[in-house]
Coordinates of C-alpha atoms in Angstrom, one line a residue:
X30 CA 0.0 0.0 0.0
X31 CA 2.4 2.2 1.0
X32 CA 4.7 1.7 -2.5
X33 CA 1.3 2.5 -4.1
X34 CA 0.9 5.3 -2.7
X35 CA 4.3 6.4 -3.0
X36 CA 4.0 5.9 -6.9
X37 CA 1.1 7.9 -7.2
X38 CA 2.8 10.5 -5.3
X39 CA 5.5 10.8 -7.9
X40 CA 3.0 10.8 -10.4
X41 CA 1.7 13.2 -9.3
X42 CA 4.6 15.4 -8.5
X43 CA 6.0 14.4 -12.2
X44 CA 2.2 16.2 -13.8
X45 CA 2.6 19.2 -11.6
X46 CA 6.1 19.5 -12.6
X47 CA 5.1 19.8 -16.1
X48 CA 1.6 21.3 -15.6
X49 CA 3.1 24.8 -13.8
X50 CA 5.5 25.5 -16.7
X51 CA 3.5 25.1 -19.2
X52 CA 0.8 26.5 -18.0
X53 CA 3.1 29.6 -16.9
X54 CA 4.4 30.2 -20.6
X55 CA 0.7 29.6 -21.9
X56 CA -0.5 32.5 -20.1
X57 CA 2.5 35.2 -20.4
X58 CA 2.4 34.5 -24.5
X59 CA -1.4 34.7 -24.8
X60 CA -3.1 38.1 -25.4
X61 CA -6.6 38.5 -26.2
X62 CA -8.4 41.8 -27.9
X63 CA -10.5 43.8 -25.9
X64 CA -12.6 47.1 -27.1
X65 CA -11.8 49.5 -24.3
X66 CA -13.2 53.0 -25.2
X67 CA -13.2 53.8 -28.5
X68 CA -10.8 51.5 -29.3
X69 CA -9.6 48.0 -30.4
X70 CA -7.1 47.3 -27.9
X71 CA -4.4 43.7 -26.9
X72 CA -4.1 42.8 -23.6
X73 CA -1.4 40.6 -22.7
X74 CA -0.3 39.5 -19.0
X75 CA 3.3 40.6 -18.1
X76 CA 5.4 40.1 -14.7
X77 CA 6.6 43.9 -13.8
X78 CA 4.0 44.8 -11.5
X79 CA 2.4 47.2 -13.3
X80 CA -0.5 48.4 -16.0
X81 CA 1.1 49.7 -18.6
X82 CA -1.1 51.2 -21.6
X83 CA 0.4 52.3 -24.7
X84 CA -1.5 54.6 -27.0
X85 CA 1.1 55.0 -29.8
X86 CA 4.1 56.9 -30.8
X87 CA 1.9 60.6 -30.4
X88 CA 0.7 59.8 -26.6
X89 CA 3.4 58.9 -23.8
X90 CA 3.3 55.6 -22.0
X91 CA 1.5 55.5 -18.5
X92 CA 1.9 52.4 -16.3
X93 CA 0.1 52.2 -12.6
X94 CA 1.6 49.7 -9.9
X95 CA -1.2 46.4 -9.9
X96 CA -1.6 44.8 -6.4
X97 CA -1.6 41.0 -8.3
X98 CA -0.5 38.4 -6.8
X99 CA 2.8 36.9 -8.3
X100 CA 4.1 40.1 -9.5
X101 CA 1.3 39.7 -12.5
X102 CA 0.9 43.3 -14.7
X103 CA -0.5 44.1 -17.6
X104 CA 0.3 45.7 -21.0
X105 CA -2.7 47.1 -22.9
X106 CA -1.6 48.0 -26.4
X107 CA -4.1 50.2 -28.3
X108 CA -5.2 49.6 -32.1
X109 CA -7.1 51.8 -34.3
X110 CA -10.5 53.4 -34.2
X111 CA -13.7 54.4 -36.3
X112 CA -13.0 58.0 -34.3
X113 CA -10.8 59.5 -37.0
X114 CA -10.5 63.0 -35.4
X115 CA -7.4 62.4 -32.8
X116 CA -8.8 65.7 -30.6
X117 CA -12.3 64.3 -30.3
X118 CA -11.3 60.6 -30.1
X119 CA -8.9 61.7 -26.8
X120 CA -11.3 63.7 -25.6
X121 CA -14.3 60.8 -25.6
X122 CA -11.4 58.2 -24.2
X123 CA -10.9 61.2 -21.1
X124 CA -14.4 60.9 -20.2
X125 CA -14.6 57.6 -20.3
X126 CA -11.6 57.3 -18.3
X127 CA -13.7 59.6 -15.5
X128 CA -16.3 56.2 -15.0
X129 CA -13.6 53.6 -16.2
X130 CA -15.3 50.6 -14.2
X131 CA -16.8 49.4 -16.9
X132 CA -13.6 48.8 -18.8
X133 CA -11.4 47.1 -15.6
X134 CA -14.4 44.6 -15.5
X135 CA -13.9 44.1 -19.4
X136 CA -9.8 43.8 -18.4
X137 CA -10.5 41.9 -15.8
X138 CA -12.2 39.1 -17.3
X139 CA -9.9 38.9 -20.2
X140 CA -7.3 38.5 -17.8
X141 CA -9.0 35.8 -16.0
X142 CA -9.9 34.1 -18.9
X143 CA -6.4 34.1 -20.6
X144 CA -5.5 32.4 -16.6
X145 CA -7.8 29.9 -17.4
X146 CA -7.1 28.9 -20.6
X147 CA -3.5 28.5 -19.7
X148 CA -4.6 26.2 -16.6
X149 CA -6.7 24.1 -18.5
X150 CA -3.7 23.5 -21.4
X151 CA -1.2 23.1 -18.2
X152 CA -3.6 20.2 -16.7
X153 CA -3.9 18.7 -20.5
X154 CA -0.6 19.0 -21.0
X155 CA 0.3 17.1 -17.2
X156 CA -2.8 14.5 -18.3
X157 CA -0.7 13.1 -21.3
X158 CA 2.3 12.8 -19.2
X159 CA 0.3 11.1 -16.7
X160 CA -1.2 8.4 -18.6
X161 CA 2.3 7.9 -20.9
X162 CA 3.9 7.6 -17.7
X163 CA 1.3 5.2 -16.5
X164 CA 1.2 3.2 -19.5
X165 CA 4.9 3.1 -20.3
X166 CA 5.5 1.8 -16.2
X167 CA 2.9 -1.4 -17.1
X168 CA 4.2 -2.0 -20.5
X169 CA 7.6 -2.7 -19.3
X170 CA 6.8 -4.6 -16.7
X171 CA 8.3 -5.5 -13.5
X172 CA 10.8 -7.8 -14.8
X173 CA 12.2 -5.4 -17.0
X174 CA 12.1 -2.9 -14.6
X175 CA 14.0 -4.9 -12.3
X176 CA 16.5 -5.3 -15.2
X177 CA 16.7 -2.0 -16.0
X178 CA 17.6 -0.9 -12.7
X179 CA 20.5 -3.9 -12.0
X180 CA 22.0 -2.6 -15.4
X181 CA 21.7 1.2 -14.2
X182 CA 24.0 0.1 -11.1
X183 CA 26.7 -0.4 -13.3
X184 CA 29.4 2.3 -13.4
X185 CA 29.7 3.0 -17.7
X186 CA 25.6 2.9 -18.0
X187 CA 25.2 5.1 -14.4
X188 CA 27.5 7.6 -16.0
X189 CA 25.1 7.3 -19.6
X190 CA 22.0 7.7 -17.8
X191 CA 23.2 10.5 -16.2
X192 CA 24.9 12.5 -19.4
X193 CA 21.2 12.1 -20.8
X194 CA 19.1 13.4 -18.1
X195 CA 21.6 16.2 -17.4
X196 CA 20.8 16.8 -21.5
X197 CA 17.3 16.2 -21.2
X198 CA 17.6 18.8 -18.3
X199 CA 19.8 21.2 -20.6
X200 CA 17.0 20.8 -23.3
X201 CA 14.1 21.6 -21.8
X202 CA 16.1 25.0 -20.1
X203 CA 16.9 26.0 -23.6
X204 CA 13.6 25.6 -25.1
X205 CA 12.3 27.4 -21.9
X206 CA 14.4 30.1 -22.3
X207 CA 13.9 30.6 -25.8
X208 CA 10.2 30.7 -25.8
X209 CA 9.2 33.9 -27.2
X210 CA 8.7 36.6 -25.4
X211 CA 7.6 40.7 -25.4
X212 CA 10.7 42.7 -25.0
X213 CA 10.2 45.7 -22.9
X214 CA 12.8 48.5 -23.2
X215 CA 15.3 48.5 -20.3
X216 CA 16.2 52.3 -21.1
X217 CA 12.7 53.4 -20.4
X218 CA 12.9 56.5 -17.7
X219 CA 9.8 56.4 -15.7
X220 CA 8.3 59.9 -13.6
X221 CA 5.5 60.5 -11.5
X222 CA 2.5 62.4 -13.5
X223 CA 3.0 65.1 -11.5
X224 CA 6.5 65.7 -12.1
X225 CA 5.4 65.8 -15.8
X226 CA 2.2 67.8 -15.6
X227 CA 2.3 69.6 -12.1
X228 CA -1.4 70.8 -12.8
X229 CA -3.3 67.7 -11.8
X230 CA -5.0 67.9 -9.1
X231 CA -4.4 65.7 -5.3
X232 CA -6.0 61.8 -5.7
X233 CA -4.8 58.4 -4.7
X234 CA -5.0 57.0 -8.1
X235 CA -3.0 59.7 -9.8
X236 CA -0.4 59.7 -6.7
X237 CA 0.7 56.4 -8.3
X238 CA 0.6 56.9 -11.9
X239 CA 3.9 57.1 -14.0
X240 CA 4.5 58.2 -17.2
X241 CA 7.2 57.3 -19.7
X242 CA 9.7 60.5 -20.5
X243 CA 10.7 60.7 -23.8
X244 CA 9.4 62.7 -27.1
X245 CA 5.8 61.4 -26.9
X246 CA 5.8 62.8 -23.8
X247 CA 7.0 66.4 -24.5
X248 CA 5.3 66.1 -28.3
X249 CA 2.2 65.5 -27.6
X250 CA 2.0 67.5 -24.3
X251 CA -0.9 69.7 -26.1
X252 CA -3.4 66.6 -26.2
X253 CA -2.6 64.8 -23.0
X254 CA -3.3 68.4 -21.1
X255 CA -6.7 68.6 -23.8
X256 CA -7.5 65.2 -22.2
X257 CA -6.8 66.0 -18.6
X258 CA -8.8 69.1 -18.9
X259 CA -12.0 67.0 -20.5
X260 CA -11.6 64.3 -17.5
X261 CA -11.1 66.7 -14.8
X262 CA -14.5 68.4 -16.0
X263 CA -16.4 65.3 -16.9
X264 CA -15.3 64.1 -13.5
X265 CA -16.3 67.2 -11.8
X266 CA -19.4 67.7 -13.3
X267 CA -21.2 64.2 -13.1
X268 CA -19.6 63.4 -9.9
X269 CA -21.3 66.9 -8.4
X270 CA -24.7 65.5 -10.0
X271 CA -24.7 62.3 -8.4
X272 CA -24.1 63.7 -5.2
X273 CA -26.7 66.2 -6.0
X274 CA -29.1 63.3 -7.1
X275 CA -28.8 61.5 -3.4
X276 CA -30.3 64.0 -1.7
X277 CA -33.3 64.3 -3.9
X278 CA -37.0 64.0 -3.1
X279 CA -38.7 61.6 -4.7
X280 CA -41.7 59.2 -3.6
X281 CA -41.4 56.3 -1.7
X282 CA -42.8 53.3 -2.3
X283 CA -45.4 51.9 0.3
X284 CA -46.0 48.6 1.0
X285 CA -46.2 46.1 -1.1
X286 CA -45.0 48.7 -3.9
X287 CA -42.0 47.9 -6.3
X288 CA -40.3 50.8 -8.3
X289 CA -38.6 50.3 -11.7
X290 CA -36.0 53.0 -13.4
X291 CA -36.1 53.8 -17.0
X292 CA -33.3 54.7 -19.1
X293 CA -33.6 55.6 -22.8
X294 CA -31.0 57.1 -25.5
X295 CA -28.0 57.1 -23.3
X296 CA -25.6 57.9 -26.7
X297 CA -22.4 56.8 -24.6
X298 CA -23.1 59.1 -22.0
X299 CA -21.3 57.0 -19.8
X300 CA -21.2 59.9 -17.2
X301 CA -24.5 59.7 -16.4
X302 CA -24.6 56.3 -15.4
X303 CA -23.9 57.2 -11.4
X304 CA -26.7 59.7 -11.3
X305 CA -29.3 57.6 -12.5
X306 CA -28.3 55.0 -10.1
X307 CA -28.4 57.2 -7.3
X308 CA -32.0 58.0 -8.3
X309 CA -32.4 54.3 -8.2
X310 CA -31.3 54.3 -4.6
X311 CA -33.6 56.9 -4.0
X312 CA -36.7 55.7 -5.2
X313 CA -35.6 51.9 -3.7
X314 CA -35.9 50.5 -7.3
X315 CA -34.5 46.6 -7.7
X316 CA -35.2 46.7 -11.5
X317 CA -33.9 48.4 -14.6
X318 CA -35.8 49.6 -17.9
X319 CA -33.8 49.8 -20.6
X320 CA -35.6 51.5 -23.8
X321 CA -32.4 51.4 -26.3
X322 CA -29.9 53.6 -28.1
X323 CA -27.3 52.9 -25.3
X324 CA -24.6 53.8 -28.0
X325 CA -24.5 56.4 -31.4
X326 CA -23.6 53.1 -33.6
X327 CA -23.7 50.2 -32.9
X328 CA -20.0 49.9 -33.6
X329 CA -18.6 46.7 -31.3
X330 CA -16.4 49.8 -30.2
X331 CA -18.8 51.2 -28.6
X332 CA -18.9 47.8 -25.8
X333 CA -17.9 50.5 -23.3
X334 CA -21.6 52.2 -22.5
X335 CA -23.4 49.1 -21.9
X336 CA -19.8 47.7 -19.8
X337 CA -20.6 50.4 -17.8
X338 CA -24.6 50.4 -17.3
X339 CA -24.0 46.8 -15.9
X340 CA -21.3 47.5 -13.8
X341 CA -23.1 50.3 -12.4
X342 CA -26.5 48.5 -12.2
X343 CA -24.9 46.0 -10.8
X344 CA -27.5 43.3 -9.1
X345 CA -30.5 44.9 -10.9
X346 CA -32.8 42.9 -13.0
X347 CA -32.8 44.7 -16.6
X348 CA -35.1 44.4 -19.2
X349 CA -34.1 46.3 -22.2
X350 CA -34.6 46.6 -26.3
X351 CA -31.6 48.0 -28.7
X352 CA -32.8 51.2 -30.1
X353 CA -32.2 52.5 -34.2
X354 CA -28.9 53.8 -33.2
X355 CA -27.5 50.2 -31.5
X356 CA -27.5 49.0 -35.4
X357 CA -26.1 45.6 -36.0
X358 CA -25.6 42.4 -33.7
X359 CA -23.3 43.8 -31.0
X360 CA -25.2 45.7 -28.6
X361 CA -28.0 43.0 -28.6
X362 CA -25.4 40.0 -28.1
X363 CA -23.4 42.4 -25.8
X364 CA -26.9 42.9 -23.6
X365 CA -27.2 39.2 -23.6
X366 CA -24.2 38.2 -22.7
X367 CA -24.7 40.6 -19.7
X368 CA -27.3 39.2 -18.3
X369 CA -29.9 41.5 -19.7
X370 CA -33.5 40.2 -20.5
X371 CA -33.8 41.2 -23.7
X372 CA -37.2 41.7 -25.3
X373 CA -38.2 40.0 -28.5
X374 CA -41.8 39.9 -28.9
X375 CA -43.1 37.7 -26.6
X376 CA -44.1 38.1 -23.2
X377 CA -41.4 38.2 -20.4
X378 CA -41.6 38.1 -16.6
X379 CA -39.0 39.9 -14.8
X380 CA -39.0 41.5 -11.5
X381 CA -43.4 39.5 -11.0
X382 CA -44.1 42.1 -13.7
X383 CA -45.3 40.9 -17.5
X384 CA -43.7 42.8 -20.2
X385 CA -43.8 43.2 -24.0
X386 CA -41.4 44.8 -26.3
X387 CA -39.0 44.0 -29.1
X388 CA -35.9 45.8 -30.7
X389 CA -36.9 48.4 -33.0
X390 CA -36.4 47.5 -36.4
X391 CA -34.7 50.1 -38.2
X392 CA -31.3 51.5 -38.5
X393 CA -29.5 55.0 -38.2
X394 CA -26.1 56.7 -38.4
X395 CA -24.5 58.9 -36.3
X396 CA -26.1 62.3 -36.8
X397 CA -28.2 61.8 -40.0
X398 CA -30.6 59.9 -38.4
X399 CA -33.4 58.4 -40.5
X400 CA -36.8 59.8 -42.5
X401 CA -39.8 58.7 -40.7
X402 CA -41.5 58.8 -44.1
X403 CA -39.6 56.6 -45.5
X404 CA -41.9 53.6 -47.0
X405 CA -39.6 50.7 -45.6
X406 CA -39.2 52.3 -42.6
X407 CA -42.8 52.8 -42.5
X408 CA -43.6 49.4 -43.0
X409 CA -41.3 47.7 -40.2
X410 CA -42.4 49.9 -38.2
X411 CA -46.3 49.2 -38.6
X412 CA -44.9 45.6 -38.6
X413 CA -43.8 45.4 -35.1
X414 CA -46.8 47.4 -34.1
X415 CA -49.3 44.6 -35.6
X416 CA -47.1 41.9 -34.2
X417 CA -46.7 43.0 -30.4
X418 CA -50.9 44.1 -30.4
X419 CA -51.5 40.8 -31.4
X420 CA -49.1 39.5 -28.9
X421 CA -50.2 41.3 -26.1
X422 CA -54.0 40.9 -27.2
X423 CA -54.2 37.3 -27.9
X424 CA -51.2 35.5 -26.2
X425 CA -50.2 35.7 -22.4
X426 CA -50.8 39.1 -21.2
X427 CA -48.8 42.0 -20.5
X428 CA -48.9 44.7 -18.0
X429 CA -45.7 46.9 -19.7
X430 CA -44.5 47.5 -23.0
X431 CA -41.3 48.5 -23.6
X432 CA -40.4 49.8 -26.9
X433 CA -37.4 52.7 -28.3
X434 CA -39.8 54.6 -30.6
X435 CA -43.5 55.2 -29.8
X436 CA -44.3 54.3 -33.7
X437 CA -43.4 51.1 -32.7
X438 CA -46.8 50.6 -30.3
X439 CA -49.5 53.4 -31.7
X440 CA -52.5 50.7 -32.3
X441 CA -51.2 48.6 -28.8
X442 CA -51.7 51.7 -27.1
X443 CA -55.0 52.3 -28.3
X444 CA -56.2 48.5 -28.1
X445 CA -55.9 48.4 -24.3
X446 CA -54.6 45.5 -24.1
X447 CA -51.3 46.5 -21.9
X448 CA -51.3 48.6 -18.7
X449 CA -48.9 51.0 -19.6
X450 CA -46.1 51.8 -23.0
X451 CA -42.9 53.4 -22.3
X452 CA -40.9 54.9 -25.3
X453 CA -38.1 57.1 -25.8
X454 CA -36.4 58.3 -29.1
X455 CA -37.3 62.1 -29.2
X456 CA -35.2 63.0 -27.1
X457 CA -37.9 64.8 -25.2
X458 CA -40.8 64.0 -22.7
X459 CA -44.0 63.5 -24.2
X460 CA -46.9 62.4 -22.0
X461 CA -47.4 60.8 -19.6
X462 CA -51.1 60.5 -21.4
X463 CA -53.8 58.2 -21.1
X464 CA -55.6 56.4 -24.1
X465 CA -58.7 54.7 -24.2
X466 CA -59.4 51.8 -26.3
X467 CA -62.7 50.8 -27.6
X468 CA -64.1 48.4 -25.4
X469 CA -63.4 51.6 -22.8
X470 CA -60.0 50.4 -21.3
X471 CA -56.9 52.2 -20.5
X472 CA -53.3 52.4 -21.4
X473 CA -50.8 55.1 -20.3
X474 CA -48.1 55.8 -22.4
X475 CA -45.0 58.5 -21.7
X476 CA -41.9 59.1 -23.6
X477 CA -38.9 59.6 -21.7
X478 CA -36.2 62.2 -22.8
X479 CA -32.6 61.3 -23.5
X480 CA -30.8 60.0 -20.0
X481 CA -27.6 60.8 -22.0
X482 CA -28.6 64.7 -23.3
X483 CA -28.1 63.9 -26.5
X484 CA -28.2 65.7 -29.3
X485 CA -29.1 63.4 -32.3
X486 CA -27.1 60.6 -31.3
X487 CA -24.1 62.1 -29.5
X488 CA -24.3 62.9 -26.0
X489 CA -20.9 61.7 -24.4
X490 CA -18.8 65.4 -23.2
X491 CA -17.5 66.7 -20.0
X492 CA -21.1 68.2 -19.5
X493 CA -24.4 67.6 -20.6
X494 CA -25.5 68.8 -23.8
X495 CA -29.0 69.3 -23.1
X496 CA -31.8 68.2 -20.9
X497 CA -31.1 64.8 -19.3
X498 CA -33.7 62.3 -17.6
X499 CA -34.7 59.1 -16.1
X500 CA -38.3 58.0 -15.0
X501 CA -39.2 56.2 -12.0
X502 CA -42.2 53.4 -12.5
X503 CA -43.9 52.6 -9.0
X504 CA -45.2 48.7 -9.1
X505 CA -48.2 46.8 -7.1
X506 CA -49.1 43.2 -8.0
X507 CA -47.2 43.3 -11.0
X508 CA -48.7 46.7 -12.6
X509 CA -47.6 49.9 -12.7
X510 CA -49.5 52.6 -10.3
X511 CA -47.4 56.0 -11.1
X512 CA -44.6 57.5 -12.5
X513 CA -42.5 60.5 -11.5
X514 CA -40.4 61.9 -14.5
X515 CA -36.2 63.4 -12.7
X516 CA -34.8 65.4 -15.3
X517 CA -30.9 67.1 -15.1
X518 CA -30.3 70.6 -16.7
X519 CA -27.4 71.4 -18.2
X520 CA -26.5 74.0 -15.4
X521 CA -26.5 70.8 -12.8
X522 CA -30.0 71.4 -11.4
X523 CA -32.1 68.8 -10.9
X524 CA -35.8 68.8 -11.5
X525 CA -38.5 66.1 -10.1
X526 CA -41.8 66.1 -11.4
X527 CA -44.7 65.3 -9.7
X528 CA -45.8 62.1 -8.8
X529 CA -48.2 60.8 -11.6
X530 CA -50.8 58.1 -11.0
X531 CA -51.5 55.3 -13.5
X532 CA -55.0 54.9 -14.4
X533 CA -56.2 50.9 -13.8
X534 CA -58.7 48.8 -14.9
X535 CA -59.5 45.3 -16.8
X536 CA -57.6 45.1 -19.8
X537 CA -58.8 44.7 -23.2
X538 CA -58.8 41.3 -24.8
X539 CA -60.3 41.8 -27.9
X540 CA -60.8 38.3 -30.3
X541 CA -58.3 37.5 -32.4
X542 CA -60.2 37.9 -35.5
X543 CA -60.7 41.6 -34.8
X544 CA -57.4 42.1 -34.6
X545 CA -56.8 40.3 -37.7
X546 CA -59.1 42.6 -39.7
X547 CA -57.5 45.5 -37.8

């Protein structure tokens, strides 16, 4: 028993011996790609200590010291962008670098995953070692194992064996040591930021930031002071309007109420994120409403806004459809992949509340937007509209629907057949008002204006651009009983409407074959 167990042991020992090498020079050569701003950027696991994000030959080098255990850093190596103008492209990347969370979950997790992957090849690689070892040990036998070792006593083959496994040793060094790797310049002269640019202001994180001297440095002195003027705004500016937006006085829910927050054409306006969640906090919501355009293109670039939505609705349910702006199949596999419930048409319970919805069907640029009197667009649009009524009339019903554009729901609204519609779109509040179908039932509907402050689909600056605003939904039983509009002025005011009750009754369910000839 005890030999057994002793040969296990050095089985063992012999696959870990292998495994942690491997595994070791899997994960400092792997590298994955990563959109981090507006940018396509390569992460790839180092062992300095450090962060180190390179932006090019026309922006210095910054590094920041990374509490990782093993003396793990991390180079981030940036690639090119859609943004084509360098001033507005570094002044987008400064205010996203005022709400970066987002992002380090984004790093983060390709990090971890690059860790796993190497594991995973370490362990195969230790498996196949195992079972050859195993194999090889029966398949000479004990015999010849016995025969083996009475010839290794002997002084010319002791001497053999051990020229070859001092070569065997030598070997595996070499190729060790000549596995490619990322040179880093040994002449590189780092400097505190502030030694650089004295301007910046006191704060932990830029305490320990470094930059890289050199001619990038000096060069492009112009844009990194541009940038640092854009964040130190941006970071201002928000950062006094969330603090603003916890003291705010909203309505409480009462017992056995739920409260919901709606969101709608956020346009990158990643900035905004910690103000609507500190409305969330005050109105005690649990669930987030997500009506669409969370970016200007859809562009997989653009994985930043909705990075940082989740990270700062962290623990929320979210339902949500991709507006015209969130073109192509990024945002909506990007919402999926974060947990989102996204809406497609059928009914969904999130939250013990029914809703109906679906992604809006058409697709817009940046600032050109789209003709509403377009016949194709006309015809999607009407589309959707016949397909959720029939939906919500005829299959399992609804108490919400959740759409970006209002066209999307006009004969819903007026069939009755849902509680309440919530759009956004314009840019600008419209309602809340209250329809009534014909078999006398009612439906509220209310437009929510841009959380982001967009102006056509750009909204993401140091400040707001224009009116901003989220919209509280009170629940009981699973249906909505009021809504209280909290919009943000350009200025930093903040302005809460008054509480708005939602109308109830029994909802229509007209037959199917009305709807049909409808």
């Amino acid at each position: 028993m005890i030999k057994l167990l002793a040969k296990v042991l050095a089985l063992v020992v012999l696959s870990l011996a292998v495994a942690a090498p491997v595994a070791a020079v899997t994960f400092l050569d792997s590298e994955r790609i990563v959109p981090i701003g507006a940018h396509s950027t390569t992460v790839s696991p180092t062992l300095d200590g450090f962060v180190e994000f390179d932006a090019g030959p026309l922006v210095p080098r910054v590094r920041l010291p990374l509490d990782a255990p093993a003396g793990i850093g991390v180079q981030i190596r940036v690639g090119e962008s859609e943004i084509t103008n360098l001033e507005q492209l570094i002044a987008r990347d400064a205010v996203i670098a005022s709400q970066p969370q987002g992002e380090i979950a984004a790093l983060r997790g390709a990090i971890v995953d690059m860790a796993r992957d190497a594991a995973l090849r370490g362990l195969g690689v230790a498996l196949i070692v195992a079972i050859t070892t195993t194999l090889a040990w029966r398949a000479v036998g004990p015999r010849r194992r016995r025969e083996i070792r009475l010839s290794a006593r002997r002084p010319g083959l002791t001497r053999t064996a051990t020229a070859l496994g001092v070569a065997v040793a030598v070997v595996g060094a070499v190729f060790l040591v000549s596995l490619p790797e990322r040179p880093r310049p040994d002449d590189t002269t780092w400097a505190g930021v502030r030694e650089v640019f004295p301007e910046l202001p006191d704060g932990e994180l830029l305490g320990d930031l470094q930059v890289a001297e050199g001619a990038s440095t000096s060069g492009g002195r112009a844009l990194v002071e541009g940038a640092l003027t854009t964040y130190r705004e941006s970071l201002e500016f928000y950062g006094q309007l969330a603090e603003a937006a916890t003291e705010i006085e909203v309505r409480q829910p009462e017992e056995g109420q739920t409260t919901a927050l709606v969101v709608t054409d956020r346009h990158d306006n990643i900035g905004m994120d910690p103000v609507a969640r500190a409305v969330a906090d005050r109105a005690g919501a649990s669930l987030l409403i997500d009506l669409g355009d969370d970016t200007s293109t859809g562009g997989a670039w653009e994985e930043f806004s909705l990075n940082s939505l989740a990270r700062e609705f962290e623990g929320f349910d979210v339902v949500a459809v991709a507006g015209n702006h969130d073109a192509g199949p990024s945002v909506v596999q990007q919402m999926d992949d974060l947990g989102f419930t996204v809406l497609d048409g059928e009914a969904e319970t999130v939250g013990g509340i029914d809703f109906i919805g679906a992604n809006d069907p058409r697709s817009s640029g940046l600032t050109a937007g789209y003709s509403g009197d377009e016949p194709d667009n006309i015809a999607t649009i009407r589309s959707q509209d016949d397909a959720l009524t029939a939906a919500a009339c005829t299959g399992d019903p609804s108490s919400v629907a959740v759409v970006h554009s209002h066209a999307s729901a006009r004969d819903l609204t007026e069939s009755g057949c849902v509680d309440l519609v919530l759009s956004g779109h314009l840019h600008r509040q419209v309602g809340p008002e209250e329809v009534v179908s014909p078999e006398g039932a009612v439906t509220t509907r209310l437009t929510t204006a841009s959380t982001g402050g967009a102006v056509y689909a750009f909204a993401l600056g140091s400040k707001l651009r224009r009116e901003a605003q989220v919209t509280i939904v009170t629940f009981e039983d699973g249906r909505p009983v009021g809504l209280q509009p909290v919009s943000f002025m350009p200025g930093g005011t903040i302005e809460v409407a008054d509480f708005t009750p939602v109308t109830l009754g029994d909802r229509a369910r007209p037959d199917a074959a009305r709807i049909d000839q409808e």
